[in-house]
Short mmCIF file of C-alpha atoms in Angstrom, two decimals:
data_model
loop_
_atom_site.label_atom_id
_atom_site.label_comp_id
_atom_site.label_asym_id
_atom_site.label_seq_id
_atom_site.Cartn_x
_atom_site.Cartn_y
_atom_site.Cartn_z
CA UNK V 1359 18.96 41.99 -51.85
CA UNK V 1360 18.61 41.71 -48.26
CA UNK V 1361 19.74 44.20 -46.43
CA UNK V 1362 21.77 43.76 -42.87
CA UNK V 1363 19.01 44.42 -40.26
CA UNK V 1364 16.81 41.61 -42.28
CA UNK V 1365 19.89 39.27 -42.03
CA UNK V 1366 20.14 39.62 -38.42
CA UNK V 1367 16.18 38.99 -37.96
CA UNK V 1368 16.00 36.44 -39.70
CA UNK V 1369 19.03 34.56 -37.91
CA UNK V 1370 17.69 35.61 -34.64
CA UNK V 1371 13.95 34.30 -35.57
CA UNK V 1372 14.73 31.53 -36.49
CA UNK V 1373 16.99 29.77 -33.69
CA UNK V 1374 14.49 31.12 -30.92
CA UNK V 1375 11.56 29.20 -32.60
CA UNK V 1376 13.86 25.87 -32.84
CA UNK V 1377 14.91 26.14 -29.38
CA UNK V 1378 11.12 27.25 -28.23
CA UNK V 1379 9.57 24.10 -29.82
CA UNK V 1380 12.31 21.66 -28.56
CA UNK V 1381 12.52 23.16 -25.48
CA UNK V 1382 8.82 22.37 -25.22
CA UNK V 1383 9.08 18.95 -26.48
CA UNK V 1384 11.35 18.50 -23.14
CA UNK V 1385 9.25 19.97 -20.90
CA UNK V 1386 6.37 17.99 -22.30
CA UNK V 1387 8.27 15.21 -21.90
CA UNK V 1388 9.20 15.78 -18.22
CA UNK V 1389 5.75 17.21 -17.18
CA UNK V 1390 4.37 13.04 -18.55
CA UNK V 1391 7.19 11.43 -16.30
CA UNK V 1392 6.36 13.22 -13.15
CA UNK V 1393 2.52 12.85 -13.50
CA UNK V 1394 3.47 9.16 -14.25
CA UNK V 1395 6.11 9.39 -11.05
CA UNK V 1396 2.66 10.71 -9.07
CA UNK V 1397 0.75 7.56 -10.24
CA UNK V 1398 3.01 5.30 -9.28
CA UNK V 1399 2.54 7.31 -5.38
CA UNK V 1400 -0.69 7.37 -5.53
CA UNK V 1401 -0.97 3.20 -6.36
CA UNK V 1402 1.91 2.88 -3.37
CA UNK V 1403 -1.08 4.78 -1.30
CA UNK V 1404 -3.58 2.31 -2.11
CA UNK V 1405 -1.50 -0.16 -1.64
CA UNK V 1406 -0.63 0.84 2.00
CA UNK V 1407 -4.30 1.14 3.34
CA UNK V 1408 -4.77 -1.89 1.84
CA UNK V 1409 -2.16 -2.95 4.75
CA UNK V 1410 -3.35 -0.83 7.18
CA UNK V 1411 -6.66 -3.19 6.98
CA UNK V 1412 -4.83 -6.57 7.12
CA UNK V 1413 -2.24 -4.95 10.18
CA UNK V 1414 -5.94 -4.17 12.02
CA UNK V 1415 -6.94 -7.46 11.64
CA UNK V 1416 -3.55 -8.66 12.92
CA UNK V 1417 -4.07 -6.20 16.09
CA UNK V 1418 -7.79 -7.24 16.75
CA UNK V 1419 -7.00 -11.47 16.75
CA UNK V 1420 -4.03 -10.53 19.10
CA UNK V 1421 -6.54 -8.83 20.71
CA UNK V 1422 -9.15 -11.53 21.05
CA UNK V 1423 -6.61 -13.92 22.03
CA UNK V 1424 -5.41 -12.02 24.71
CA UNK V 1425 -9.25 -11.55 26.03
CA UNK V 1426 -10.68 -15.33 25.64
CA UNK V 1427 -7.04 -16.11 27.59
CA UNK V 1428 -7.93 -13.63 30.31
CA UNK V 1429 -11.49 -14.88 30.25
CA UNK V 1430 -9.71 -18.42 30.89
CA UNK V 1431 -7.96 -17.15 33.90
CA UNK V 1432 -10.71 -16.19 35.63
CA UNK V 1433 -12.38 -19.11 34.86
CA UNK V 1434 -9.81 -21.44 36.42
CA UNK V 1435 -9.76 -18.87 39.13
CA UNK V 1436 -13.38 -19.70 39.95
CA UNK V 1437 -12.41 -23.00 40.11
CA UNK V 1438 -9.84 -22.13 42.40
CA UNK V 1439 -12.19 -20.43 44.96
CA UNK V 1440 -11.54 -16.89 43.75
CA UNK V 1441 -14.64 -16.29 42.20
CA UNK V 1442 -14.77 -12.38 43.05
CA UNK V 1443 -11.95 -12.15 41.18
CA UNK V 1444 -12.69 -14.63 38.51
CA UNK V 1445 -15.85 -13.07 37.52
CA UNK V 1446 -14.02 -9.73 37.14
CA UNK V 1447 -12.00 -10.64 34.81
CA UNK V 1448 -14.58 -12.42 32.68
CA UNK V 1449 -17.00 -8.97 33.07
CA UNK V 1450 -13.61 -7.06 32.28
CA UNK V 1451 -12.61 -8.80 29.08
CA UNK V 1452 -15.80 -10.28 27.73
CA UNK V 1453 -17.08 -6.78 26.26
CA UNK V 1454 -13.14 -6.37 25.07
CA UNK V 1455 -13.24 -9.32 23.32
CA UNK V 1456 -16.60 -7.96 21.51
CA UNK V 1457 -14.76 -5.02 20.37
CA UNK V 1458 -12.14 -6.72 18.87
CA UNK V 1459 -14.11 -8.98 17.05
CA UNK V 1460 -16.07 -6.04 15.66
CA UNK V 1461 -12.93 -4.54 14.38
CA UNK V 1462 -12.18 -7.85 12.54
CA UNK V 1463 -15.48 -7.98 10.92
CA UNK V 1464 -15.17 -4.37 9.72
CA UNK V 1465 -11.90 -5.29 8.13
CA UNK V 1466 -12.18 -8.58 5.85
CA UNK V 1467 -9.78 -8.23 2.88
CA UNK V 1468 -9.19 -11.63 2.49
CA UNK V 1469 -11.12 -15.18 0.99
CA UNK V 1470 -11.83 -17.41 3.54
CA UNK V 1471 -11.59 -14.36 6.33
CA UNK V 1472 -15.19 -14.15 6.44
CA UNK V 1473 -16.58 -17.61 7.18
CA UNK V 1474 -13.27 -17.60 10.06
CA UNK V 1475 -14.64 -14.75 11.57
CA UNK V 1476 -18.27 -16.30 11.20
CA UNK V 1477 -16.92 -19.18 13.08
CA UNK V 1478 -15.12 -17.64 15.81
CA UNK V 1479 -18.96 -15.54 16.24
CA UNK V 1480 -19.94 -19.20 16.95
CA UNK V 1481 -17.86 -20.55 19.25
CA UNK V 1482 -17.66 -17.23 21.36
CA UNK V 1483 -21.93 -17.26 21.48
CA UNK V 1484 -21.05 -20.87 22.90
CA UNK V 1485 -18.06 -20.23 25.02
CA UNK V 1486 -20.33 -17.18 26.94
CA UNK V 1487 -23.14 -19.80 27.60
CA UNK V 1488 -20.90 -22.30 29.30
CA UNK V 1489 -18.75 -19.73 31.30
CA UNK V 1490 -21.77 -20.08 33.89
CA UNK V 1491 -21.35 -23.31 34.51
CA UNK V 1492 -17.96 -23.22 35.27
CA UNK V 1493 -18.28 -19.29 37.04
CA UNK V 1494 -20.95 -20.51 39.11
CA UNK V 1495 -19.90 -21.31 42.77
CA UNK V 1496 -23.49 -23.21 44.03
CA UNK V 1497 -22.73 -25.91 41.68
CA UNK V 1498 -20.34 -28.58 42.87
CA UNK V 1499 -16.84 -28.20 41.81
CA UNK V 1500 -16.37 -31.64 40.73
CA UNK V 1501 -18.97 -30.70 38.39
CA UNK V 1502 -17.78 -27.27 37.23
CA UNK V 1503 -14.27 -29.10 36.68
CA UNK V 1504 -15.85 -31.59 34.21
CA UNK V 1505 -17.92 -28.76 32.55
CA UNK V 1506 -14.59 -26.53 32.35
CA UNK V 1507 -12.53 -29.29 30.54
CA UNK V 1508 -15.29 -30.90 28.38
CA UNK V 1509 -16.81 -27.90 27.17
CA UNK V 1510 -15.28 -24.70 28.25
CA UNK V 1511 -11.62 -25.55 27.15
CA UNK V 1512 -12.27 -26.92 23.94
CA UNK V 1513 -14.11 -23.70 23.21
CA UNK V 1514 -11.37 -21.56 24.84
CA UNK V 1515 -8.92 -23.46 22.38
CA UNK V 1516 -10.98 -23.20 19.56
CA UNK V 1517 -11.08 -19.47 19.58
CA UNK V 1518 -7.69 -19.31 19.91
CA UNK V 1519 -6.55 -21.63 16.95
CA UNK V 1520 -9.39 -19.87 14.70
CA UNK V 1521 -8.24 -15.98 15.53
CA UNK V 1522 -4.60 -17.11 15.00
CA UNK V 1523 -5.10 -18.77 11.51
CA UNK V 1524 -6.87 -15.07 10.41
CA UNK V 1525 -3.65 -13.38 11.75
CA UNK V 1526 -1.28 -15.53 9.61
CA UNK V 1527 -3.86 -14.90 6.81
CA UNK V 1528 -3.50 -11.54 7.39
CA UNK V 1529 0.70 -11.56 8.22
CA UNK V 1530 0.85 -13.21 4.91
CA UNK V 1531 -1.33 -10.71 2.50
CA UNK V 1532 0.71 -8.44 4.06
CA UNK V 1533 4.41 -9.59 3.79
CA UNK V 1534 3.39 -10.83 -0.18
CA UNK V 1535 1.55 -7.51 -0.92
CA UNK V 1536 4.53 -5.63 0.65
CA UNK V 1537 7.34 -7.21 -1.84
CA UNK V 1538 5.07 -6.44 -4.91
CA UNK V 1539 4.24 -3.21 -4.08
CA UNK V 1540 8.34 -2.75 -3.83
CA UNK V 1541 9.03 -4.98 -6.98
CA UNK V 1542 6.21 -2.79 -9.02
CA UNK V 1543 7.61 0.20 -7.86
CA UNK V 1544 11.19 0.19 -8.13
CA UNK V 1545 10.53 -1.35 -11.69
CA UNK V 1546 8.26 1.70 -12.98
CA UNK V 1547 10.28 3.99 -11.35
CA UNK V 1548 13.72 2.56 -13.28
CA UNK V 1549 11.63 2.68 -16.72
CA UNK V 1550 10.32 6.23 -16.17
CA UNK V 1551 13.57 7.21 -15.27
CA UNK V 1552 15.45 5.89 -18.10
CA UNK V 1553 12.67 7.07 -20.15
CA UNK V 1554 13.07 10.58 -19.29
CA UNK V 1555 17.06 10.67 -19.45
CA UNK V 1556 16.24 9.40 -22.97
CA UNK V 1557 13.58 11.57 -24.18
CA UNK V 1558 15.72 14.53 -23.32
CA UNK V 1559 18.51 13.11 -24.79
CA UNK V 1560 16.44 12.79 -27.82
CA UNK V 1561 15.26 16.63 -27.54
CA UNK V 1562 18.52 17.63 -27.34
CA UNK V 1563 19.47 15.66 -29.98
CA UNK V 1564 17.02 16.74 -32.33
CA UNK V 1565 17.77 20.30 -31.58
CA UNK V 1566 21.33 20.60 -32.01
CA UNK V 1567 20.99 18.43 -35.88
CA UNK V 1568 17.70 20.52 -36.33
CA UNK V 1569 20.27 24.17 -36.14
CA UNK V 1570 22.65 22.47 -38.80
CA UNK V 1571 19.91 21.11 -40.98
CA UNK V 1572 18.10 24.27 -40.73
CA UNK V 1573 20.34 27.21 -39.97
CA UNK V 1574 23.96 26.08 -42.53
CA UNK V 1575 21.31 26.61 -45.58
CA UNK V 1576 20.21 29.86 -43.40
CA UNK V 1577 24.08 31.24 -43.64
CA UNK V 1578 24.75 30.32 -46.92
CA UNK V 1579 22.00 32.01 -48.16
CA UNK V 1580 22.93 35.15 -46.33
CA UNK V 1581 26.29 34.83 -47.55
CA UNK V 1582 25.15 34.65 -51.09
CA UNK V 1583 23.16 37.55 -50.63
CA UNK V 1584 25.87 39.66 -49.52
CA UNK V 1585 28.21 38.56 -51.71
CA UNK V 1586 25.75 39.88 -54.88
CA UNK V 1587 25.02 43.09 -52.98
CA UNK V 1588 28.82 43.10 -52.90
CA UNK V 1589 28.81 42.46 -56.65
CA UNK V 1590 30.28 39.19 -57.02
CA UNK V 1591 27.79 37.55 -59.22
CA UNK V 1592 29.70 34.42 -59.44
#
């Protein structure tokens, strides 16, 4: 016969252990979902210097445009007799130009970016050899003014046209990486989510059936037990 004290142990043994290796099921099962939850960060990480590069593209063309048009102005201000102040800005903006351009070529993400910025390498080696002509006050102005428009300008709007086609590029990757980086993420976050409230639902679940599976054949047992120690054989 068992006697009391082994009654109790054995009721209190047992139900710790169930609990202990459901509890652990749930913990296992929330421990998965947040180093899932951390993935997901880390991928929304990637994803962001991934824009980072296309938003310093997007700064360095709006920089280059802004130099080759300053370049421009001083250009026409040659023309306009101003050539002190013509040639400054050209000296001023030319080596700003180069540094923007360098930033672009550090940061190709894109197909087609490279052979744009290859171009627009191009057309600014040209555009600096014909600012002379035009910057130059010995040479007649009637000549200057047909060098400007034939050559110079066409440059000058070729730049342009070429560093804003690698900022759409770049606007583009950005707005379309942007929606599904926020389409991927709100999705995996609503299945982890519901995967969790499930799972412990499920532990919780399990544990409560697993005490009356487990634990009513426990009691009656017991009760059997102490029903014969009591004598009642039946």
């Amino acid at each position: 016969m068992l006697s009391k004290s082994v009654e109790a142990r054995l009721m209190v043994g047992i139900r710790p252990k169930l609990m202990l290796g459901f509890g652990g099921l749930l913990v296992v099962v929330v421990v998965i979902g947040g180093m899932t939850m951390a993935q997901i960060h880390d991928l929304g990480q990637a994803i962001d210097l991934i824009l980072k590069e296309n938003y310093c593209s997007v700064l360095a063309c709006l920089d280059m445009k802004e130099s080759v048009e300053r370049m421009d102005s001083g250009t026409l201000l040659t023309l306009a007799g101003k050539e002190a102040e013509g040639n400054r800005l050209i000296e001023e903006f030319s080596p700003k130009f180069r540094a923007a351009l360098e930033v672009e070529k550090n940061t190709i993400t894109l197909v087609g970016e490279r052979e744009k910025v290859e171009r627009i390498i191009d057309l600014f080696a040209e555009y600096t050899r014909a600012i002379p002509l035009v910057a130059q006050g010995a040479r007649p102005l009637a000549a200057r003014r047909d060098d400007y428009f034939a050559r110079l300008f066409p440059l000058f709007q070729g730049l342009k046209e070429v560093a804003q086609e690698i900022l759409l590029m770049n606007q583009e990757n950005m707005n379309r990486a942007n929606e599904n980086a926020k389409g991927l993420a709100d999705a995996a976050y609503r299945r982890m989510r519901l995967a969790i409230v499930v799972s412990a639902f499920l532990a919780l679940l399990f544990s409560y059936l697993a005490q009356r599976w487990i634990l009513r054949p426990i009691n009656r047992l017991i009760e059997s037990t102490s029903e014969i120690r009591c004598g009642n054989l039946d």
